[in-house]
Amino acid sequence: MILTVTLNTALDITYRVRSLRPHASHRVSEVVERPGGKGVNVARVLAALGQEVTVTGFAGGATGRAVRDGLAGTPGLTDALVPVAGATRRTIAVVDERSGDTTQLNEPGPQIEPAEWGAFLDRYEELLGGASAVALCGSLPPGVPVGAYANLVRPARAQGVPVLLDTSGEPLRRGVAARPDIIKPNADELAELTGSHDPLRATQDARRRGAHAVVASLGTDGLLAVTPEGRWRAAPLARIPGNPTGAGDSAVAGLLSGLVEHLSWPDRLTRAVALSTATVRSPVAGEFDRTAYEKLLARVSVTAA
């Protein structure tokens, strides 16, 4: 079982409008609601790949119930979310149909009380016992300690469970010091962590700070991986237009599934790039175009960096 942790789960709401204009009233042509948060998106992709996956984190209020209802019945996915008094946040994405651009509005999330954080830690320790790998993903809701991810990396490592960390800012900085097996920052997050805007130099610096392996998302340029086994760049042979929302989460799912299947690093990166590119073809995060994915597996370039 792969365990995904989403401390700041969300109800993702996507509006489609013909053309988004400031200071104007808009008629919405389509509304889509679905469970969200980075780890939830990762879990859905893993489940679609045939992996057994468990989702944990927090859920509360009417939006929390909507998240749990949306997860119910997903084959291969188990809901182990911890209830809280506050309401799970909403994220609003407004898609401009004319330009293809997406405007994102993210709420901060519920206030997590100390007793709720303690209850989550107890649940996490229980779930680690059956986990083959763990993904720690996304932002922290108010009330959760800034060093939370570092405190979640350590018990996983103590039990020999590989950990992938995908977050940003100070939670990433502190989490890296706990020596996760993989971190997956994007270019901006990597630059913020290391102070370097050169991706190769920054990934090497991130490893020196504690990460066992670093896989950096470079947008349309694909992935750059610096690992103990070698350094690689992986990218699709051709750029594919579409909505990039959730593409990074699909890349995490590709890396994690490749890890538990004991694939080589080039094969893991091929899967991650194919999944993230196929997600660009899908209208919503947490889904990928399976036909595109299967074709893209043969259309990813992996070269030594």
Short mmCIF file of C-alpha atoms in Angstrom, two decimals, residues 87-278:
data_model
loop_
_atom_site.label_atom_id
_atom_site.label_comp_id
_atom_site.label_asym_id
_atom_site.label_seq_id
_atom_site.Cartn_x
_atom_site.Cartn_y
_atom_site.Cartn_z
CA ALA A 87 -14.15 23.31 7.31
CA THR A 88 -11.93 21.89 4.58
CA ARG A 89 -10.86 24.63 2.19
CA ARG A 90 -12.02 25.23 -1.34
CA THR A 91 -9.84 26.02 -4.33
CA ILE A 92 -11.37 27.90 -7.23
CA ALA A 93 -9.95 27.55 -10.74
CA VAL A 94 -11.36 29.77 -13.48
CA VAL A 95 -10.54 28.53 -16.96
CA ASP A 96 -10.56 31.10 -19.75
CA GLU A 97 -11.78 29.11 -22.78
CA ARG A 98 -10.54 31.68 -25.27
CA SER A 99 -6.92 31.86 -24.07
CA GLY A 100 -6.69 28.51 -22.29
CA ASP A 101 -5.25 30.23 -19.20
CA THR A 102 -6.33 29.24 -15.67
CA THR A 103 -6.70 31.65 -12.72
CA GLN A 104 -6.39 29.95 -9.33
CA LEU A 105 -7.82 31.09 -5.96
CA ASN A 106 -6.71 28.99 -2.96
CA GLU A 107 -8.23 29.30 0.51
CA PRO A 108 -5.87 28.85 3.51
CA GLY A 109 -7.57 25.83 5.09
CA PRO A 110 -9.07 25.14 8.53
CA GLN A 111 -7.42 25.92 11.87
CA ILE A 112 -5.99 22.64 13.18
CA GLU A 113 -6.10 22.35 16.95
CA PRO A 114 -3.32 20.59 18.95
CA ALA A 115 -5.58 17.64 19.81
CA GLU A 116 -6.44 17.20 16.11
CA TRP A 117 -2.77 17.28 15.15
CA GLY A 118 -2.09 14.66 17.83
CA ALA A 119 -4.87 12.45 16.49
CA PHE A 120 -3.39 12.69 13.01
CA LEU A 121 0.08 11.70 14.26
CA ASP A 122 -1.41 8.61 15.91
CA ARG A 123 -3.21 7.65 12.68
CA TYR A 124 -0.05 8.26 10.63
CA GLU A 125 2.04 5.97 12.84
CA GLU A 126 -0.61 3.24 12.47
CA LEU A 127 -0.71 3.56 8.68
CA LEU A 128 3.07 3.47 8.30
CA GLY A 129 3.06 -0.16 9.40
CA GLY A 130 1.38 -1.24 6.15
CA ALA A 131 2.97 1.27 3.77
CA SER A 132 5.45 0.47 0.99
CA ALA A 133 6.08 4.19 0.36
CA VAL A 134 4.81 7.57 1.58
CA ALA A 135 4.13 10.83 -0.26
CA LEU A 136 3.99 14.01 1.85
CA CYS A 137 2.35 16.64 -0.31
CA GLY A 138 1.25 20.25 -0.38
CA SER A 139 0.78 23.20 1.93
CA LEU A 140 0.16 23.23 5.68
CA PRO A 141 -3.16 24.43 7.10
CA PRO A 142 -3.15 26.98 9.94
CA GLY A 143 -2.18 25.49 13.30
CA VAL A 144 0.06 22.74 11.92
CA PRO A 145 3.72 23.22 12.97
CA VAL A 146 5.98 24.51 10.21
CA GLY A 147 8.29 21.57 10.84
CA ALA A 148 5.45 19.07 10.38
CA TYR A 149 6.92 17.33 7.36
CA ALA A 150 10.29 16.84 9.05
CA ASN A 151 8.39 15.19 11.90
CA LEU A 152 6.64 12.89 9.42
CA VAL A 153 9.79 11.98 7.47
CA ARG A 154 11.67 10.72 10.55
CA PRO A 155 9.29 7.94 11.70
CA ALA A 156 8.91 6.71 8.11
CA ARG A 157 12.68 6.48 7.74
CA ALA A 158 12.93 4.76 11.12
CA GLN A 159 10.56 2.07 9.81
CA GLY A 160 12.38 1.77 6.47
CA VAL A 161 9.50 3.27 4.46
CA PRO A 162 10.69 5.42 1.51
CA VAL A 163 9.43 9.03 1.64
CA LEU A 164 8.78 11.47 -1.20
CA LEU A 165 8.33 15.11 -0.11
CA ASP A 166 6.54 17.62 -2.38
CA THR A 167 6.05 20.97 -0.69
CA SER A 168 7.60 24.45 -0.69
CA GLY A 169 9.04 27.25 1.44
CA GLU A 170 10.00 26.71 5.06
CA PRO A 171 8.20 23.33 5.33
CA LEU A 172 10.41 22.11 2.47
CA ARG A 173 13.55 23.59 3.98
CA ARG A 174 12.93 21.85 7.31
CA GLY A 175 11.71 18.67 5.66
CA VAL A 176 14.87 18.30 3.57
CA ALA A 177 16.96 18.38 6.74
CA ALA A 178 15.16 15.19 7.89
CA ARG A 179 16.65 13.40 4.84
CA PRO A 180 13.67 12.29 2.73
CA ASP A 181 14.37 9.76 -0.01
CA ILE A 182 13.08 12.04 -2.79
CA ILE A 183 12.02 15.65 -3.05
CA LYS A 184 10.16 16.97 -6.10
CA PRO A 185 10.25 20.77 -6.20
CA ASN A 186 9.46 22.88 -9.23
CA ALA A 187 12.03 25.36 -10.51
CA ASP A 188 10.80 28.25 -8.34
CA GLU A 189 10.62 26.10 -5.18
CA LEU A 190 14.12 24.76 -5.86
CA ALA A 191 15.51 28.27 -6.33
CA GLU A 192 13.84 29.43 -3.11
CA LEU A 193 15.35 26.48 -1.24
CA THR A 194 18.90 26.85 -2.54
CA GLY A 195 19.22 30.45 -3.76
CA SER A 196 20.38 29.20 -7.17
CA HIS A 197 18.47 29.62 -10.44
CA ASP A 198 20.68 27.09 -12.25
CA PRO A 199 18.66 23.85 -12.04
CA LEU A 200 21.60 21.44 -12.04
CA ARG A 201 23.54 23.39 -9.43
CA ALA A 202 20.38 23.81 -7.33
CA THR A 203 19.49 20.10 -7.41
CA GLN A 204 23.01 19.20 -6.33
CA ASP A 205 22.79 21.73 -3.49
CA ALA A 206 19.42 20.30 -2.39
CA ARG A 207 21.05 16.87 -2.10
CA ARG A 208 23.80 18.30 0.05
CA ARG A 209 21.11 19.74 2.33
CA GLY A 210 19.78 16.24 3.04
CA ALA A 211 17.61 14.90 0.20
CA HIS A 212 18.70 11.46 -0.98
CA ALA A 213 17.47 12.21 -4.52
CA VAL A 214 16.08 15.38 -6.11
CA VAL A 215 13.68 15.40 -9.06
CA ALA A 216 13.00 18.95 -10.23
CA SER A 217 9.98 19.82 -12.39
CA LEU A 218 11.06 22.23 -15.12
CA GLY A 219 7.69 22.80 -16.77
CA THR A 220 7.70 22.07 -20.50
CA ASP A 221 11.39 21.13 -20.22
CA GLY A 222 10.44 18.01 -18.23
CA LEU A 223 12.30 16.65 -15.22
CA LEU A 224 15.86 16.89 -13.95
CA ALA A 225 16.88 14.10 -11.54
CA VAL A 226 20.03 14.03 -9.41
CA THR A 227 20.32 10.73 -7.55
CA PRO A 228 23.03 8.53 -6.01
CA GLU A 229 22.77 6.34 -9.16
CA GLY A 230 23.25 9.17 -11.66
CA ARG A 231 21.85 12.36 -13.18
CA TRP A 232 19.23 12.48 -15.92
CA ARG A 233 17.03 14.87 -17.86
CA ALA A 234 13.69 13.54 -19.06
CA ALA A 235 11.28 15.36 -21.36
CA PRO A 236 8.59 14.60 -23.96
CA LEU A 237 9.87 14.58 -27.54
CA ALA A 238 7.23 17.19 -28.43
CA ARG A 239 5.41 19.79 -26.38
CA ILE A 240 1.69 19.17 -25.90
CA PRO A 241 -0.70 22.08 -25.24
CA GLY A 242 -3.29 21.87 -22.47
CA ASN A 243 -3.98 22.56 -18.80
CA PRO A 244 -0.85 21.94 -16.64
CA THR A 245 -2.83 21.82 -13.35
CA GLY A 246 -2.03 18.55 -11.58
CA ALA A 247 0.80 17.58 -13.93
CA GLY A 248 3.31 17.70 -11.07
CA ASP A 249 1.08 15.46 -8.94
CA SER A 250 0.96 12.91 -11.75
CA ALA A 251 4.75 13.03 -11.93
CA VAL A 252 4.87 12.19 -8.21
CA ALA A 253 2.55 9.23 -8.83
CA GLY A 254 4.86 8.03 -11.60
CA LEU A 255 7.94 8.30 -9.38
CA LEU A 256 6.27 6.52 -6.45
CA SER A 257 4.80 3.68 -8.50
CA GLY A 258 8.17 3.19 -10.19
CA LEU A 259 9.88 3.13 -6.80
CA VAL A 260 7.63 0.42 -5.33
CA GLU A 261 7.93 -1.60 -8.56
CA HIS A 262 11.74 -1.33 -8.34
CA LEU A 263 12.09 0.29 -11.77
CA SER A 264 15.38 1.89 -12.78
CA TRP A 265 15.61 5.66 -12.47
CA PRO A 266 15.35 6.20 -16.27
CA ASP A 267 12.20 4.08 -16.35
CA ARG A 268 10.72 5.92 -13.36
CA LEU A 269 11.39 9.24 -15.06
CA THR A 270 9.90 8.02 -18.33
CA ARG A 271 6.71 7.05 -16.52
CA ALA A 272 6.60 10.33 -14.58
CA VAL A 273 7.00 12.47 -17.70
CA ALA A 274 4.48 10.43 -19.70
CA LEU A 275 1.92 10.72 -16.88
CA SER A 276 2.45 14.43 -16.33
CA THR A 277 2.20 15.13 -20.06
CA ALA A 278 -0.95 13.00 -20.35
#
